[in-house]
PDB file of C-alpha atoms in Angstrom:
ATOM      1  CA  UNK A 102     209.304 -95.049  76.984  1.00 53.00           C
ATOM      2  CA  UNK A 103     206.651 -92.681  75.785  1.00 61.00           C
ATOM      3  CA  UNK A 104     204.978 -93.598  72.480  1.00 82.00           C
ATOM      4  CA  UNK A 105     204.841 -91.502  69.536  1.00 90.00           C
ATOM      5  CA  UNK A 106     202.753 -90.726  67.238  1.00 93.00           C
ATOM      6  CA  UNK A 107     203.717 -88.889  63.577  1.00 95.00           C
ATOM      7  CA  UNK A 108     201.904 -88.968  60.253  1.00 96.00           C
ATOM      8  CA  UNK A 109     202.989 -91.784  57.585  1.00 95.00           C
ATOM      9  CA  UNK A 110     203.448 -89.056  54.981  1.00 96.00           C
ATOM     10  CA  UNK A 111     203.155 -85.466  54.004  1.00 97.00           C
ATOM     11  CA  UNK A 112     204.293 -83.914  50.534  1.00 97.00           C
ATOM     12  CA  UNK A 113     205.199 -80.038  49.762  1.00 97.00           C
ATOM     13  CA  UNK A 114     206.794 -77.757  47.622  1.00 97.00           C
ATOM     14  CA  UNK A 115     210.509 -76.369  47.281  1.00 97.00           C
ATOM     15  CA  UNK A 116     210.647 -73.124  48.953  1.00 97.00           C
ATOM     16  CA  UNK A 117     207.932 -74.192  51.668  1.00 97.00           C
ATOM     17  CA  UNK A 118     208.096 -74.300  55.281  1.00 97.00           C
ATOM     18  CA  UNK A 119     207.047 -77.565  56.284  1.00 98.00           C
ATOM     19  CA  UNK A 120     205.568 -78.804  59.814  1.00 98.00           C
ATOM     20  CA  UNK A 121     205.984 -82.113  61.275  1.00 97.00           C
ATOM     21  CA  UNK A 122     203.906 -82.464  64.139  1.00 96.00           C
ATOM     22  CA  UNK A 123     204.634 -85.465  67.084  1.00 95.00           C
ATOM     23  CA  UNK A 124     202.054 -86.644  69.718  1.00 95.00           C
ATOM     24  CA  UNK A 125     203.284 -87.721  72.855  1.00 92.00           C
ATOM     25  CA  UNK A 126     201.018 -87.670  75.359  1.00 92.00           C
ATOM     26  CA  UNK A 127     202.292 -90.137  77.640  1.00 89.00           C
ATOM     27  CA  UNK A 128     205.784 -87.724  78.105  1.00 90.00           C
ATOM     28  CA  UNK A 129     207.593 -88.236  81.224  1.00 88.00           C
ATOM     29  CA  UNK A 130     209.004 -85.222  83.190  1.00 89.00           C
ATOM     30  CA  UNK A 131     212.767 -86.360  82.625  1.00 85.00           C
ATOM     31  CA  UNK A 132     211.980 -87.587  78.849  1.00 88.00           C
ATOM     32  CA  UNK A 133     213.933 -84.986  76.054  1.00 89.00           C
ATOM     33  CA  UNK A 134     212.224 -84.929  72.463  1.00 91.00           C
ATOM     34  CA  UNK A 135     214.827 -85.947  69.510  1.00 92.00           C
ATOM     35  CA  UNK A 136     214.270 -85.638  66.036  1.00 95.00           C
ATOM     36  CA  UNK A 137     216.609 -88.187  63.166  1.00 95.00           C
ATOM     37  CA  UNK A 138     216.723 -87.357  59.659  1.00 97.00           C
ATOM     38  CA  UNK A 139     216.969 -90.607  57.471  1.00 96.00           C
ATOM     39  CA  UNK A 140     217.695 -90.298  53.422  1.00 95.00           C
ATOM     40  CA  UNK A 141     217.405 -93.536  51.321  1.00 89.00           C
ATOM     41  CA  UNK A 142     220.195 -96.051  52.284  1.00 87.00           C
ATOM     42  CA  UNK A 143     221.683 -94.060  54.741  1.00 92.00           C
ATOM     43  CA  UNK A 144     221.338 -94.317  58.579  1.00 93.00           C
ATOM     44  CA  UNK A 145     219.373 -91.472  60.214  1.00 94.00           C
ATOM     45  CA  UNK A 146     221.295 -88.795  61.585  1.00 94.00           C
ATOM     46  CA  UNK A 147     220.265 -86.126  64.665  1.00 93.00           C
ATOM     47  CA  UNK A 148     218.965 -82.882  63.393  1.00 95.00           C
ATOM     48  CA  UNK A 149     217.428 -81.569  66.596  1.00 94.00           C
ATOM     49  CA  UNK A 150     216.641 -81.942  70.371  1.00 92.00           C
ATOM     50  CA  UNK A 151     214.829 -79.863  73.036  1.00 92.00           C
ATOM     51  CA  UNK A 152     213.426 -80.007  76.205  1.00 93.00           C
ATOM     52  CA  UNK A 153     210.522 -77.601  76.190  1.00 92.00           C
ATOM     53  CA  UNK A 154     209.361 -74.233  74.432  1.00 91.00           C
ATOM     54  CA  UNK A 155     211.741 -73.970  71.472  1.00 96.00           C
ATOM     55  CA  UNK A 156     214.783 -74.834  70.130  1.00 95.00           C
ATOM     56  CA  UNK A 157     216.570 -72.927  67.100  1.00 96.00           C
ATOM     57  CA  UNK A 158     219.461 -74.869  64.588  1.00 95.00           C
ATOM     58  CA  UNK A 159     221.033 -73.901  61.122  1.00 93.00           C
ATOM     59  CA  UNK A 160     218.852 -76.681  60.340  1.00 91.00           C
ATOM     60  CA  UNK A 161     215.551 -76.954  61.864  1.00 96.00           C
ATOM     61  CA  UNK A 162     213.360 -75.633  64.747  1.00 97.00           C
ATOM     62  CA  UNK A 163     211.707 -77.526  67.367  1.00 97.00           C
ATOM     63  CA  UNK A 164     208.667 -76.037  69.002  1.00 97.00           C
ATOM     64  CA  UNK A 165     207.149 -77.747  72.067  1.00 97.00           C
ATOM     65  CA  UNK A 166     204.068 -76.753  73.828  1.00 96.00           C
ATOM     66  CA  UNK A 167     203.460 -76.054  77.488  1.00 96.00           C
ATOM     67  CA  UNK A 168     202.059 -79.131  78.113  1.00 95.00           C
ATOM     68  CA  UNK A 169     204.521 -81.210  76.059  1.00 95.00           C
ATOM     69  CA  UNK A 170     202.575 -83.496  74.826  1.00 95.00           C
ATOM     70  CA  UNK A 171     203.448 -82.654  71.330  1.00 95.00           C
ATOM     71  CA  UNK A 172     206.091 -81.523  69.325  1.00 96.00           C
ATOM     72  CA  UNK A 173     206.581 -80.181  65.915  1.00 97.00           C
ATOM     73  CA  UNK A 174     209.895 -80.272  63.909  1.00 98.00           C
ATOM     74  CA  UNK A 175     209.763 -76.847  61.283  1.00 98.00           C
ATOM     75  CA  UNK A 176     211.904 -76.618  57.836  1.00 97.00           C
ATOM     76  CA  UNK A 177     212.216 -73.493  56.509  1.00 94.00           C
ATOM     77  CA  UNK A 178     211.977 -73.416  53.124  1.00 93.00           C
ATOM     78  CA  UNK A 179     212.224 -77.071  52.280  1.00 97.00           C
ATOM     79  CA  UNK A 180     214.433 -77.974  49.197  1.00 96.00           C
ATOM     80  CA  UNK A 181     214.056 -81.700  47.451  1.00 97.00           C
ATOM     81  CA  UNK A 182     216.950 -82.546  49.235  1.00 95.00           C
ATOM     82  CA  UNK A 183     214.927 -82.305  52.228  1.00 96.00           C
ATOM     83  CA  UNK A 184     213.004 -85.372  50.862  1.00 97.00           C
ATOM     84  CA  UNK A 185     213.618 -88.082  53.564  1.00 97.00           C
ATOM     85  CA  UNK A 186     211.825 -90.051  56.080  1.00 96.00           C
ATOM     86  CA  UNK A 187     211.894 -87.869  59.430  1.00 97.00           C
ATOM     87  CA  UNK A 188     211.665 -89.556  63.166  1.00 95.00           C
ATOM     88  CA  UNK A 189     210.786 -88.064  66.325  1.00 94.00           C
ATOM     89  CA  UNK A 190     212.184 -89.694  69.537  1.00 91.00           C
ATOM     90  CA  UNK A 191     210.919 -89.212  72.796  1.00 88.00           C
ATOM     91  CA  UNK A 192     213.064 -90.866  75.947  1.00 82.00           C
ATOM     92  CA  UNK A 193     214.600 -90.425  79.003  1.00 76.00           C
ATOM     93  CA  UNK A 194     218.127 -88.996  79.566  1.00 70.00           C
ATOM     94  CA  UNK A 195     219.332 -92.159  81.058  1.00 70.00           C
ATOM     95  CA  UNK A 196     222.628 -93.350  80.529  1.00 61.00           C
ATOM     96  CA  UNK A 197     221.064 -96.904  80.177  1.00 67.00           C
ATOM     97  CA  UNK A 198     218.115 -96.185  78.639  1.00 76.00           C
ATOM     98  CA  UNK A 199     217.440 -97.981  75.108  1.00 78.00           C
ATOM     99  CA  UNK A 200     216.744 -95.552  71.884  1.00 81.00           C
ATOM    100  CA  UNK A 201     213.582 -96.939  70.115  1.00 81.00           C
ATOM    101  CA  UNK A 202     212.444 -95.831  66.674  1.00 85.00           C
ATOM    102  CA  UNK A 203     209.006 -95.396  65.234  1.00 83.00           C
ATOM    103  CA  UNK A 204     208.103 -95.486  61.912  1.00 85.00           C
ATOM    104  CA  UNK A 205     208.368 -92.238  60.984  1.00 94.00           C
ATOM    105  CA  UNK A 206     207.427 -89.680  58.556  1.00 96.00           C
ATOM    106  CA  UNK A 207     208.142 -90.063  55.108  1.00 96.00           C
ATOM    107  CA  UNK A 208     208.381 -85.916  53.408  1.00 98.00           C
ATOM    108  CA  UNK A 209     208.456 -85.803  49.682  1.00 98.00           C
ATOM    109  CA  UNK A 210     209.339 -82.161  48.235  1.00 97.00           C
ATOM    110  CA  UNK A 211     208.124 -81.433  44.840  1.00 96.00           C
ATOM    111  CA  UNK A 212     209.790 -78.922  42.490  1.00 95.00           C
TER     112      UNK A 212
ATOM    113  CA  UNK B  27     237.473 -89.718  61.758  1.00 65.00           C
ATOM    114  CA  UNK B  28     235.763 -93.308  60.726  1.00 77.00           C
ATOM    115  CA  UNK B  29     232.998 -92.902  63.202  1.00 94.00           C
ATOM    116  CA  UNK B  30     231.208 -96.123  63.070  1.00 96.00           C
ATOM    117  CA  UNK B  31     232.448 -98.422  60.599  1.00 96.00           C
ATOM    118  CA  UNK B  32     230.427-101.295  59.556  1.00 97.00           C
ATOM    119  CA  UNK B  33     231.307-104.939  57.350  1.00 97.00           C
ATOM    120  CA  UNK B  34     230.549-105.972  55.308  1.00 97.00           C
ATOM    121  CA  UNK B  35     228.289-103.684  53.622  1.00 96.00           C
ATOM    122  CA  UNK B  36     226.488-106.484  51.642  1.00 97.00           C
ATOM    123  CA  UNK B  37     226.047-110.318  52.044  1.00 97.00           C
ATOM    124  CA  UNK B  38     224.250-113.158  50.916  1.00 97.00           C
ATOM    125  CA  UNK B  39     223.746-116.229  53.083  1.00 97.00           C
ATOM    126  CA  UNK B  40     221.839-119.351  52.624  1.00 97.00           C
ATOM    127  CA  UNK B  41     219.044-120.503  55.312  1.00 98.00           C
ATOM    128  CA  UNK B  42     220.858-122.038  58.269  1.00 97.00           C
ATOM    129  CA  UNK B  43     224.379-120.286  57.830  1.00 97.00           C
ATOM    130  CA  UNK B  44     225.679-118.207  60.205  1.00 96.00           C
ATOM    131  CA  UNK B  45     227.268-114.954  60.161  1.00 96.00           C
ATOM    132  CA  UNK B  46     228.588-112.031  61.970  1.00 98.00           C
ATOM    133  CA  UNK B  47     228.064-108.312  61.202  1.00 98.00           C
ATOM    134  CA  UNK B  48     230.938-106.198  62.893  1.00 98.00           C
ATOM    135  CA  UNK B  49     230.295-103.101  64.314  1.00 98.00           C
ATOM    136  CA  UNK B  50     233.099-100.913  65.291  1.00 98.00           C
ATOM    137  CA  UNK B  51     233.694 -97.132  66.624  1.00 97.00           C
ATOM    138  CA  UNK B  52     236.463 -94.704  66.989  1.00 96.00           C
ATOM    139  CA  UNK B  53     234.315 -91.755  69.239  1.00 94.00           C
ATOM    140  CA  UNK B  54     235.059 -93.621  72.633  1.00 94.00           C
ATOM    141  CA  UNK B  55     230.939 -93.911  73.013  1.00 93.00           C
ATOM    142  CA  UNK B  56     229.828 -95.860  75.917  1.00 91.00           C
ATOM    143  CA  UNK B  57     226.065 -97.249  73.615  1.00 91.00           C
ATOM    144  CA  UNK B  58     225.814 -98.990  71.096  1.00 94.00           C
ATOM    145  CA  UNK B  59     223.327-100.548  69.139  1.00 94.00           C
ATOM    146  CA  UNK B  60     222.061-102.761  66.046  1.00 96.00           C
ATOM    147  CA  UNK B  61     218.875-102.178  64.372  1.00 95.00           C
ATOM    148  CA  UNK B  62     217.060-103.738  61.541  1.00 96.00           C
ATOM    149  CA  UNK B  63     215.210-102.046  58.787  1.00 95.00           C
ATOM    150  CA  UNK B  64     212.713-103.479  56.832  1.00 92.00           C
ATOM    151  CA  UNK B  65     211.839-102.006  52.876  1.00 86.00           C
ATOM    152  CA  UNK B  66     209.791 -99.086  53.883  1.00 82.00           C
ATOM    153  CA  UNK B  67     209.684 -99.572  57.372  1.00 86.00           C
ATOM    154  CA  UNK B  68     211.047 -97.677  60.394  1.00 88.00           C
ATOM    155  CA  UNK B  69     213.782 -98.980  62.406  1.00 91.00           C
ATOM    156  CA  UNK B  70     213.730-101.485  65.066  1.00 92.00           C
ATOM    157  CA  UNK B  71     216.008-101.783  67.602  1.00 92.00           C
ATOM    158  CA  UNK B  72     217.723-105.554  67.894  1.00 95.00           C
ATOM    159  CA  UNK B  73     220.140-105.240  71.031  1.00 96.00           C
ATOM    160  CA  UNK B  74     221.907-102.675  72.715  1.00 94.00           C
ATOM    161  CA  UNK B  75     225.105-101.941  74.737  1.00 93.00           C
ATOM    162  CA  UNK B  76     225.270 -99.011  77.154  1.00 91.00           C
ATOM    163  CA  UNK B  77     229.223-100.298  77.915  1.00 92.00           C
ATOM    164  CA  UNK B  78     231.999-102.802  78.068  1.00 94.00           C
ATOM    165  CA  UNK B  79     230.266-106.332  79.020  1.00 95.00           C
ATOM    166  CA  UNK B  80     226.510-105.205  79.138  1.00 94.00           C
ATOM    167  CA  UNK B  81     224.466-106.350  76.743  1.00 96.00           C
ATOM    168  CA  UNK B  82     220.348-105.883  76.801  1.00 94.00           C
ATOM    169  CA  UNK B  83     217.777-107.094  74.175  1.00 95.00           C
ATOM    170  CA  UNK B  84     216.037-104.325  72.155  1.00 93.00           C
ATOM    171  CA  UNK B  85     212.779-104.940  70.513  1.00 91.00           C
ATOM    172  CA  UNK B  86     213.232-107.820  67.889  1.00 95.00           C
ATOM    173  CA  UNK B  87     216.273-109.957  69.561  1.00 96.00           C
ATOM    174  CA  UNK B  88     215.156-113.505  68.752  1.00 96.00           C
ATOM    175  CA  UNK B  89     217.679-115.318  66.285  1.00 96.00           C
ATOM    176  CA  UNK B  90     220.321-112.776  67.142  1.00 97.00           C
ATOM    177  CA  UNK B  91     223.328-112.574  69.797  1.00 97.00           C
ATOM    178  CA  UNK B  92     225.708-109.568  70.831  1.00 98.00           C
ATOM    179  CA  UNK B  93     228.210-109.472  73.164  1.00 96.00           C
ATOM    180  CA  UNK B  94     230.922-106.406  73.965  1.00 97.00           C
ATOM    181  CA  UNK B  95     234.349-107.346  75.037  1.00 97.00           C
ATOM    182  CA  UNK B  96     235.752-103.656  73.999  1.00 97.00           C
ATOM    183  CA  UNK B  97     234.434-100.480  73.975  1.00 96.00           C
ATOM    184  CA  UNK B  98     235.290 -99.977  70.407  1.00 97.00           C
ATOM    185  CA  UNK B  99     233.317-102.918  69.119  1.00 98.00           C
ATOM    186  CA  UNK B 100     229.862-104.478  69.122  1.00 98.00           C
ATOM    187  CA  UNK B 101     229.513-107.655  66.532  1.00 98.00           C
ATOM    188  CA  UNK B 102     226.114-109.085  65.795  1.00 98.00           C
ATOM    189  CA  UNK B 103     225.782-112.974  65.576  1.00 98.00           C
ATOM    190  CA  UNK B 104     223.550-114.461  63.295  1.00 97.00           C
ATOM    191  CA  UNK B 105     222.920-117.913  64.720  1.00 92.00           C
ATOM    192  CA  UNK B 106     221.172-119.908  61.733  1.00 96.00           C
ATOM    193  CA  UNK B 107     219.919-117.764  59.631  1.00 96.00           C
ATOM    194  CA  UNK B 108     216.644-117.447  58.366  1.00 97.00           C
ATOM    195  CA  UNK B 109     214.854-115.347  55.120  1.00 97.00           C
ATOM    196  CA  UNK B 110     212.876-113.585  57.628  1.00 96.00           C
ATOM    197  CA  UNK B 111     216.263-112.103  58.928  1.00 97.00           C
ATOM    198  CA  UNK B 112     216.317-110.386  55.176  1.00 97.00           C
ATOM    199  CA  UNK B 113     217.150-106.835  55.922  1.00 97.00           C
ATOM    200  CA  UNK B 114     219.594-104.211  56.264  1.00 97.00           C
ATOM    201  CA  UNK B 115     221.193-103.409  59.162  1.00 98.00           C
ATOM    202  CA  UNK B 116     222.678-100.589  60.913  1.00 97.00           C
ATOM    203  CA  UNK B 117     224.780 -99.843  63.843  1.00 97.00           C
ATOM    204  CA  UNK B 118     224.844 -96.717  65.646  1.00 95.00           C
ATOM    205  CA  UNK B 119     226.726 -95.418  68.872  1.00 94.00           C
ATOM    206  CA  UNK B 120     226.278 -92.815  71.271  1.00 90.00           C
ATOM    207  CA  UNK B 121     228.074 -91.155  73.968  1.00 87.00           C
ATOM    208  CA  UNK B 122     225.557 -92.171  76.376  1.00 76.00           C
ATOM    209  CA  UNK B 123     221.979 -94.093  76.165  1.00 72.00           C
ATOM    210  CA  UNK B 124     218.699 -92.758  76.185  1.00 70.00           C
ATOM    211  CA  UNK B 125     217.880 -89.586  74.740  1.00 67.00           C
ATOM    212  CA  UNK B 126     221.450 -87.801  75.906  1.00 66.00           C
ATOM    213  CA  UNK B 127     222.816 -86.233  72.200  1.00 67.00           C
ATOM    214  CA  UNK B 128     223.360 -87.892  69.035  1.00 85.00           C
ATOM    215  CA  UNK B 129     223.387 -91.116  67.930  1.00 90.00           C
ATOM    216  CA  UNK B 130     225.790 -91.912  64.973  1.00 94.00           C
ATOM    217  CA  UNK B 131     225.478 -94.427  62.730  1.00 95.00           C
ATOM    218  CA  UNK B 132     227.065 -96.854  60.163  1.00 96.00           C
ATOM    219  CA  UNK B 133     226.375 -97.092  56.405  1.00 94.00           C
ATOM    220  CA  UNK B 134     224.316-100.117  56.568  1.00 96.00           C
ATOM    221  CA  UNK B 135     225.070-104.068  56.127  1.00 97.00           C
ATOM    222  CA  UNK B 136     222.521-105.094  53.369  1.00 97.00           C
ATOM    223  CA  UNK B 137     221.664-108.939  54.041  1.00 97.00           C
ATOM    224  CA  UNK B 138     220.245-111.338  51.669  1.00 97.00           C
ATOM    225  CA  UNK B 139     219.058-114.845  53.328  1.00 97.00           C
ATOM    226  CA  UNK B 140     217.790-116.849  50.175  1.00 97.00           C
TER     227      UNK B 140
END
C-alpha cells in the first residue's frame, strides 16, 4: 500500500477555500486516491475519490497531478462545520485489499 | 436503513475480563473491518473481513480475535483485556475491499479497561 503523507494541521477562515495537499509518491498504477471526513466522535465518512486529473462533488474537489504522486482535496468556502480531521487514502481496487488509515489532517475553521 | 450498527456504545471492563464488541450490517457488504482510535490519533486498522469465513489481521491485531460466520456480522473478541486496549472503536463495511467506494461506519464502542 502506498504511504501517505498529509500535514498534522492547518487552520482558516469561514468563507475560505481551503487546500489539503497528499504526497504519495510511491502510487501504484491500479491504486485510486480516497479522501474520509472524520468530526469528533463520529466515524469518518467518504467525501471523495478519483483516479487522476480531477474530480468534482457537491462537496469537495479532488485535483491530481499528471504524475500522481500527489493529491489535494479543495473546500470551497469552508464553514466551521467543516472543522474535522480529514484523511487521504491511497490503495488498490482490490476486492481483498485492506483499507489503512493515516493520521490525518486535523482543519480548524475560525469565524 | 441501520447501516452498521454497533454495541454497546460504551463499556467498562476490568484488566483480564473479556468482552465482545458486535458489529453488524444491513447493506449486504462483502468487508468489514474494526479499527481502534486512540485520543487524537488517526485510525488503525485491527482485523478485517473481505467475506463470509475470511478473516486477515490489520495493523494492531495482538490481544484481539474476529471471526465471520455471516455476512451480516463481524464481532470483535477481547481475550483478557488490558488498559492499553483503552480506546474507542469503530466498525465499518464496504461493498468491496481496497479502495473500491465507500466505507461506512458505526458510531463508535467507547472502551474503558481500568
Amino acid at each position: 500500500l502506498a504511504k501517505t503523507t498529509q500535514p498534522i494541521s492547518m487552520d482558516s477562515y469561514e468563507g475560505q477555500e481551503v487546500n489539503i495537499t497528499c504526497s504519495h509518491n510511491n502510487i501504484a498504477t491500479n491504486d485510486y486516491i480516497t479522501w474520509y471526513q472524520q468530526f469528533p466522535s463520529q466515524g469518518p465518512r467518504f467525501i471523495i475519490q478519483g483516479y487522476k486529473t480531477k474530480v468534482t462533488n457537491e462537496v469537495a474537489s479532488l485535483f491530481i497531478p499528471a504524475d500522481r504522486k500527489s493529491s489535494t482535496l479543495s473546500l470551497p468556502r469552508v464553514s466551521l462545520s467543516d472543522t474535522a480531521v480529514y484523511y487521504c487514502l491511497v490503495g488498490e481496487r482490490s476486492s481483498a485489499s485492506k483499507i489503512i488509515f493515516g493520521s490525518g489532517t486535523r482543519l480548524s475553521i475560525r469565524p | 436503513n441501520a447501516g452498521v450498527t454497533q454495541t454497546p456504545k460504551f463499556q467498562v471492563l476490568k484488566t483480564g475480563q473479556s468482552m465482545t464488541l458486535q458489529c453488524a450490517q444491513d447493506m449486504n457488504h462483502e468487508y468489514m473491518s474494526w479499527y481502534r482510535q486512540d485520543p487524537g490519533m488517526g485510525l488503525r486498522l485491527i482485523h478485517y473481513s473481505v467475506g463470509a469465513g475470511i478473516t486477515d489481521q490489520g495493523e494492531v491485531p495482538n490481544g484481539y480475535n474476529v471471526s465471520r460466520s455471516t455476512t451480516e456480522d463481524f464481532p470483535l473478541r477481547l481475550l483478557s483485556a488490558a488498559p492499553s486496549q483503552t480506546s474507542v472503536y469503530f466498525c465499518a463495511s464496504s461493498r468491496q475491499g481496497g479502495s473500491t467506494g465507500e466505507l461506512f461506519f458505526g458510531e463508535g464502542s467507547r472502551l474503558t479497561v481500568l
